[in-house]
Coordinates of C-alpha atoms and ligand atoms in Angstrom, one line a residue:
X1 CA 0.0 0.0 0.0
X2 CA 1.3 3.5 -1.2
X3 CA 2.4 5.8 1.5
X4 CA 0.4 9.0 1.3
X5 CA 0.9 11.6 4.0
X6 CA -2.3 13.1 5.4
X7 CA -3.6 14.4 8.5
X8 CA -5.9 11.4 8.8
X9 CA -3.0 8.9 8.3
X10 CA -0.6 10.8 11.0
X11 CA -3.7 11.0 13.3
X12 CA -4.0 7.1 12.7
X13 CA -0.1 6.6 13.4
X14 CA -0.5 8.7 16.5
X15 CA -3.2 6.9 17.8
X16 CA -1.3 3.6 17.5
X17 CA 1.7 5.1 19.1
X18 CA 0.1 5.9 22.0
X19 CA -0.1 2.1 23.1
X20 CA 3.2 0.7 21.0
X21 CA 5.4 3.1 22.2
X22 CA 5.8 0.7 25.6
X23 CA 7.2 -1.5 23.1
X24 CA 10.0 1.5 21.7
X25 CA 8.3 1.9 18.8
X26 CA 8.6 5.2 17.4
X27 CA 6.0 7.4 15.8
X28 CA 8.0 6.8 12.7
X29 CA 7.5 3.6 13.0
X30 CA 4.1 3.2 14.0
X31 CA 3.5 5.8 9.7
X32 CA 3.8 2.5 7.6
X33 CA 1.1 0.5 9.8
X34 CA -1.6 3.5 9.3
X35 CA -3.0 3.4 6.1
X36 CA -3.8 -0.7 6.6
X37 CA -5.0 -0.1 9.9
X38 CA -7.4 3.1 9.0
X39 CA -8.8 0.9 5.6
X40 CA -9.4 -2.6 7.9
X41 CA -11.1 -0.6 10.4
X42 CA -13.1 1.2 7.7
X43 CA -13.7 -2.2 5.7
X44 CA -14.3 -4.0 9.2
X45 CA -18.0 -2.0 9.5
X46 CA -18.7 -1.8 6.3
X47 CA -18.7 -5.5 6.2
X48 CA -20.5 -6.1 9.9
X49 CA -17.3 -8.0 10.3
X50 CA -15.6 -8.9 14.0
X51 CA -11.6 -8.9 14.2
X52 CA -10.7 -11.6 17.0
X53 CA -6.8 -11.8 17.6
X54 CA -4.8 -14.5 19.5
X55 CA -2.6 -13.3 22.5
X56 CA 0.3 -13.9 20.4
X57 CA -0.3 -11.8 17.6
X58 CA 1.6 -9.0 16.8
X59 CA 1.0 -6.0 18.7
X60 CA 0.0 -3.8 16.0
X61 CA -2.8 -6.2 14.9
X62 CA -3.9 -6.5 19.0
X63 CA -3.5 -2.6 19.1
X64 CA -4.4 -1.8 16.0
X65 CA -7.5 -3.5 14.6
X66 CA -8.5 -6.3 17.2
X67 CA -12.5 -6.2 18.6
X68 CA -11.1 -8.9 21.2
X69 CA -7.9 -10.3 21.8
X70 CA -7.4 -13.6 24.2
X71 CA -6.8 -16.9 24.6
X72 CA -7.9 -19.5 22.0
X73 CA -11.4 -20.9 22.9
X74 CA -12.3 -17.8 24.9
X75 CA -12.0 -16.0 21.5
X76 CA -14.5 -17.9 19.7
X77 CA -16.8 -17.8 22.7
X78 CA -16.8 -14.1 22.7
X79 CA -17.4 -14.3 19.1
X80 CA -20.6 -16.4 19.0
X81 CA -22.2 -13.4 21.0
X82 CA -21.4 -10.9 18.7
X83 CA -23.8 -10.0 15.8
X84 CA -20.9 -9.6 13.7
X85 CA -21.7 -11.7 10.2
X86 CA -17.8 -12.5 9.3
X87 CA -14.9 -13.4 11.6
X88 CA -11.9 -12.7 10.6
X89 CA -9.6 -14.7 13.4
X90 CA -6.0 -13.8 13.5
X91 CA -4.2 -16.7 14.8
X92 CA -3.8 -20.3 13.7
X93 CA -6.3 -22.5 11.5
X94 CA -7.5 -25.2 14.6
X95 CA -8.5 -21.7 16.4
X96 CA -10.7 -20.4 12.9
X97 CA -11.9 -24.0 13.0
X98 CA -13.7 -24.1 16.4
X99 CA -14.5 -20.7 16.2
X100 CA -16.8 -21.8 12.9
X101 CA -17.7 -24.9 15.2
X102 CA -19.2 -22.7 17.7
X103 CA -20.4 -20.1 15.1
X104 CA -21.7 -22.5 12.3
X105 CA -24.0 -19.1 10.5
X106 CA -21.0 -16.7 10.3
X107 CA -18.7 -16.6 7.7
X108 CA -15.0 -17.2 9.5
X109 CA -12.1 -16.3 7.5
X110 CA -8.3 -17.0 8.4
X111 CA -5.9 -14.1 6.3
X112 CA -3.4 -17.2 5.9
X113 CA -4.1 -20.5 5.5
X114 CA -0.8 -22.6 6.1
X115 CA -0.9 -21.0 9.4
X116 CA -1.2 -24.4 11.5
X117 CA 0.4 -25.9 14.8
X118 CA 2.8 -28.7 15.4
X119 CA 0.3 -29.9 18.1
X120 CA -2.6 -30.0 15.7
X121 CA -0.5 -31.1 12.7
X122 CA 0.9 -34.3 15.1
X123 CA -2.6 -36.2 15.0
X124 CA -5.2 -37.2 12.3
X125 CA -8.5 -38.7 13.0
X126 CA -7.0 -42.2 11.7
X127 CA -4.5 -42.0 15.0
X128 CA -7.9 -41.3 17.2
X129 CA -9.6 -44.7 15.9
X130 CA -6.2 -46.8 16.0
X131 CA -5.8 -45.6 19.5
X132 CA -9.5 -46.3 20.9
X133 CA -8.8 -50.0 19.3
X134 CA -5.5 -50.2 21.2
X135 CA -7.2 -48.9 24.5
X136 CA -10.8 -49.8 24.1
X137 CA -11.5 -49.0 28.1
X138 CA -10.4 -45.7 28.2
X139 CA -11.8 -42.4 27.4
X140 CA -10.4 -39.6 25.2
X141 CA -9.7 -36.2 25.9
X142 CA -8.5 -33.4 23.2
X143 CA -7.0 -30.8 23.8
X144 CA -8.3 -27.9 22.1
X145 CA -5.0 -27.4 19.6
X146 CA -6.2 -30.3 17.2
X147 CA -8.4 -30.2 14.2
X148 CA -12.4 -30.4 13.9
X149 CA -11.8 -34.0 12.7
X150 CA -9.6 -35.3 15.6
X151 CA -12.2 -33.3 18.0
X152 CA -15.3 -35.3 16.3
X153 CA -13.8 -38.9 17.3
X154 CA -13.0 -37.5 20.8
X155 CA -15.0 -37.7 24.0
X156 CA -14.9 -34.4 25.1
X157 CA -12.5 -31.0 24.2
X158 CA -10.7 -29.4 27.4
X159 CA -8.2 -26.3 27.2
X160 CA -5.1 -26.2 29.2
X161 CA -7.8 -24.7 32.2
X162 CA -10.2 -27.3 32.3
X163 CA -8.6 -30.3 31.4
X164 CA -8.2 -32.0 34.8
X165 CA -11.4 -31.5 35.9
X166 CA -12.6 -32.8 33.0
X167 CA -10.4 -36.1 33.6
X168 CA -11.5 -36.3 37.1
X169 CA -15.2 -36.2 36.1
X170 CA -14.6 -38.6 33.1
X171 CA -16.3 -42.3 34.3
X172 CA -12.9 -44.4 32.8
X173 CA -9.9 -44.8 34.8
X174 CA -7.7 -44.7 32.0
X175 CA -7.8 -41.6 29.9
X176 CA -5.9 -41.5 26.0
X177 CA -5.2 -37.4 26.5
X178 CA -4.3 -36.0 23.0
X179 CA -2.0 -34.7 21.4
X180 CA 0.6 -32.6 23.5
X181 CA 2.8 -35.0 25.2
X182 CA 3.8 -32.7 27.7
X183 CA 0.6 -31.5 29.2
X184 CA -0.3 -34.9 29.3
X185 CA 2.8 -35.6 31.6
X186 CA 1.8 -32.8 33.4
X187 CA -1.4 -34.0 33.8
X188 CA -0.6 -37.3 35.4
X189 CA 1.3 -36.0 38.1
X190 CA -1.6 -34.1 39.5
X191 CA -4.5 -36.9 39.0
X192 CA -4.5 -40.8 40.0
X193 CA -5.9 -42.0 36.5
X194 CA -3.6 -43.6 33.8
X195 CA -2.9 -40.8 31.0
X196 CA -2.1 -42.8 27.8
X197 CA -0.1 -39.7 26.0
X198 CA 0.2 -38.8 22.2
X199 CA 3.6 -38.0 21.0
X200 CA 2.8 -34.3 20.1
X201 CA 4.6 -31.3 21.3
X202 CA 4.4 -27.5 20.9
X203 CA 7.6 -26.9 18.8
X204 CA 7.8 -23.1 21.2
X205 CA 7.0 -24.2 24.2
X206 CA 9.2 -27.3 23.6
X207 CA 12.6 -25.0 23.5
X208 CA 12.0 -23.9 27.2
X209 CA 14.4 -25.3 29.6
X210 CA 14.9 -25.2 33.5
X211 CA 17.8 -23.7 33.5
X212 CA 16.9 -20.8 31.3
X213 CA 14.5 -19.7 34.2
X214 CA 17.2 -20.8 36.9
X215 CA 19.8 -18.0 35.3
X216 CA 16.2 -15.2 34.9
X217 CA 15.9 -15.9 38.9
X218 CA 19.5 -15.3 39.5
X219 CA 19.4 -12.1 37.5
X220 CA 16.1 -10.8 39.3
X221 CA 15.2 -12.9 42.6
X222 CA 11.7 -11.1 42.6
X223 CA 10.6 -12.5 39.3
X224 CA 7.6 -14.4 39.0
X225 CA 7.6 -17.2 36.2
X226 CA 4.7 -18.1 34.3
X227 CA 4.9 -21.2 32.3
X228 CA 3.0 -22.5 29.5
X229 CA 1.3 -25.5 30.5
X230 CA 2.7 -27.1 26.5
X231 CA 6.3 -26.6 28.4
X232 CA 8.3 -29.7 29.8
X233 CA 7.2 -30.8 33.2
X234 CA 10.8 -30.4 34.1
X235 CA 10.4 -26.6 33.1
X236 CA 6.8 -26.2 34.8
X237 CA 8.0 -27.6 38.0
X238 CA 9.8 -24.1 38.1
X239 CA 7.5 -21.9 37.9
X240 CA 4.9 -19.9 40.0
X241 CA 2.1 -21.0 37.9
X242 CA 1.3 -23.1 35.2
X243 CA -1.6 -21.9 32.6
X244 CA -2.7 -20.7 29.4
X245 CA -2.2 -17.1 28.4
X246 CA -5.7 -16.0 29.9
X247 CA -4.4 -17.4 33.3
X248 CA -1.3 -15.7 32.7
X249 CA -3.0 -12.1 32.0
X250 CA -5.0 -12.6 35.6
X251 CA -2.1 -13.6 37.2
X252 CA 0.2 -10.9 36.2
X253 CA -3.4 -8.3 36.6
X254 CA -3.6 -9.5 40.5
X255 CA 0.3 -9.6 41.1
X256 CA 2.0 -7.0 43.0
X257 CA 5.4 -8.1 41.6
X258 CA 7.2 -5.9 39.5
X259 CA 8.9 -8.2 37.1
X260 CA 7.5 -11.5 35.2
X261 CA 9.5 -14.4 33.5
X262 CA 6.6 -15.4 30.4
X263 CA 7.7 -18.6 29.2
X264 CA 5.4 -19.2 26.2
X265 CA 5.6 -17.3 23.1
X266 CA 7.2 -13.5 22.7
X267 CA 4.1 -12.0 21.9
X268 CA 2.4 -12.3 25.3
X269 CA 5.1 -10.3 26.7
X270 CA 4.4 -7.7 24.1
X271 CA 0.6 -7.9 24.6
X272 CA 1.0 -7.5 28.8
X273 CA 3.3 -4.8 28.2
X274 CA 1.2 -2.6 27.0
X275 CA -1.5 -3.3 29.1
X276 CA 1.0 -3.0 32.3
X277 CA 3.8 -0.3 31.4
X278 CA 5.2 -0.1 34.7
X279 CA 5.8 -3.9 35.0
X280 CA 8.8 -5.6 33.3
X281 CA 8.6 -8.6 31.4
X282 CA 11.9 -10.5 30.5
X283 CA 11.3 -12.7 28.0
X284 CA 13.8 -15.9 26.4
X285 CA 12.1 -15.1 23.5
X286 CA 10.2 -17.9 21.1
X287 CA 8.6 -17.5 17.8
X288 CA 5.7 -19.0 16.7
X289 CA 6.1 -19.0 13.0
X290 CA 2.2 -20.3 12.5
X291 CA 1.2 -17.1 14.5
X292 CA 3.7 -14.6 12.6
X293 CA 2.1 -15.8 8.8
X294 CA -0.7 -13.2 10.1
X295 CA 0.2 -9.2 9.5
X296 CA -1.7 -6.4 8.4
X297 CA -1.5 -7.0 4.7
X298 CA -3.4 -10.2 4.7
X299 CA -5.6 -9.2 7.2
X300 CA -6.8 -6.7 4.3
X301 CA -6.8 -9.0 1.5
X302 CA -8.8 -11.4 3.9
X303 CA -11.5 -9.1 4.4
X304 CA -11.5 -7.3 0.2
X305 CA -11.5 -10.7 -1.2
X306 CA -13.6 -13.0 1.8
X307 CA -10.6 -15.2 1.8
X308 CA -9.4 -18.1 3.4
X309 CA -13.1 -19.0 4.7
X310 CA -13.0 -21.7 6.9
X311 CA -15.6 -25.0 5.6
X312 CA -16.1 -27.4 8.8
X313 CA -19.0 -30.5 7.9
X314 CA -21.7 -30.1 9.8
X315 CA -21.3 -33.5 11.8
X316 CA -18.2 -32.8 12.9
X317 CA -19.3 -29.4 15.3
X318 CA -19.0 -31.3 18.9
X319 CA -18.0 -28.1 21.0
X320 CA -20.3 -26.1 22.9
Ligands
13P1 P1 -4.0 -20.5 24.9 O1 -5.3 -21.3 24.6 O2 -3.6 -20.7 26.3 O3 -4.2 -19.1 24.5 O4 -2.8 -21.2 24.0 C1 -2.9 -21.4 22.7 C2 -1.6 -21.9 22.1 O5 -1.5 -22.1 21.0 C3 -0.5 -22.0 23.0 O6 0.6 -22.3 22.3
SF4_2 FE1 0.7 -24.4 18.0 FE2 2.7 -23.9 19.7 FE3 2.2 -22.2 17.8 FE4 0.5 -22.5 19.9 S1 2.6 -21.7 19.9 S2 -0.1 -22.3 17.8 S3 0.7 -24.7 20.2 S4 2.8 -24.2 17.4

């Protein structure tokens, strides 16, 4: 999109500075995001459409353009009760998928298509049926990162929040808990059930190690560490509290500490950081490169051209 210097587009570059400049961005730097920004707003009523973005998305699209931004189910949640007629959800394609699931009328569009998840990616439907005929006692439990089709052959969804109440309340003893290999070893340490694990794993929150957070507490002995609960149990065992990012926003809201250790992706840090200037976060930084295929440009082509809309069979909708 062609630069054009106006009063509306400095008044739109202002407006975003105001929250990135927590992150050092300068007003320079805040110009080129404008003119997108100003048109997806503009294109955003026109079309009675509904901008949901993923905690982990760049700050400029949280900032910038986002109705809601949160955690992955929550989002979709929210999104059912608007009377918005098009989603456009910025994050990764199992998140567009349930959000469709719970959403069936609305038209849900995803600005990049390839942008998946190694948790999602690790497990097929096939692997679901193969695994009830290995274990034919147990029950299964999904996490919420898989697809609509591995959802449909499970028992019931859970998110990282849920998920072991859900297998305390579950009749079977032993549960088959899909796909992310870590939660699940997570998991079993805090119930008395058998957790059969899938060999999936979160190729971020996999990188995280104990000793990373050993050398942050040595650097600042008031830190508080928030762990992902897709990290190693090795890694979780470290920290002050184990969640998903909606825990992890509470947490840091009700915390009188100064300084947080966010060990999950690098966008979190960005999102708390504008919401909470005068806390620090230190971050060991980790990409999600499924997350980063979203920016402003294809957030505008998504909404001109209604592209990539998300198609999910009727029979397989089993959230609710
Ligand atoms: P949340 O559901 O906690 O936002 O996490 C989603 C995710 O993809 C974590 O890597
Ligand atoms: Fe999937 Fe991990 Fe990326 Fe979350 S951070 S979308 S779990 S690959």
């Amino acid at each position: 999109m062609q630069l054009q210097f106006s009063k509306e587009i400095n008044k739109e570059a202002k407006r975003l500075h105001s929250k990135l400049k927590y992150l050092n961005y300068s007003l320079n730097d805040c110009l080129p995001f404008a003119p997108f920004t100003l048109e997806i707003n503009r294109l955003k009523l026109e079309k009675n459409a509904v901008i949901l973005a993923h905690n982990y998305q760049r700050a400029e699209i949280i900032y910038g353009i986002a109705d809601y931004h949160g955690d992955s189910l929550g989002l979709s949640r929210q999104a059912k009760e608007t009377g918005a007629d098009t989603i456009v959800f910025c994050g990764v394609h199992f998140m567009a998928e349930t959000a469709k699931i719970l959403s069936p009328k609305k038209k849900v569009l995803i600005p990049d298509h390839k942008a998946g998840c190694s948790l999602s990616e690790s497990i097929t439907s096939q692997d679901v049926l193969q695994l009830r005929k290995k274990y034919p006692h147990a029950g299964v439990v999904t996490y919420v990162n898989t697809s609509a089709e591995v959802k449909a052959e499970s028992d019931v969804v859970c998110t990282s929040a849920n998920a072991l109440k859900i297998i305390e309340e579950m009749p079977q003893k032993e549960i088959i808990f899909l796909p992310d290999t870590f939660m699940a070893q997570n998991l079993a340490k805090k119930t008395a059930k058998k957790i059969i694990p899938w060999h999936g794993t979160c190729i971020v929150h996999e990188t995280f190690s104990p000793e990373q957070i050993d050398a942050y507490r040595g650097t600042y002995p008031d830190i508080k560490v928030l762990a992902h609960t897709e990290c190693k149990p090795e890694v979780v065992a470290k920290a002050d509290l184990a969640g998903g990012t909606s825990d992890m926003s509470r947490y840091v809201q009700n915390s009188s500490a100064g300084t947080f250790m966010l060990v999950t992706e690098c966008g979190m840090s960005d999102m708390l950081q504008v919401q909470f200037p005068h806390k620090k976060f230190v971050v060991p930084c980790a990409i999600c490169p499924h997350m980063k295929k979203i920016n402003l440009e294809n957030i505008l082509a998504s909404l001109k051209e209604d592209k990539y809309e998300i198609i999910v069979e009727e029979n397989v909708g089993c959230l609710n």
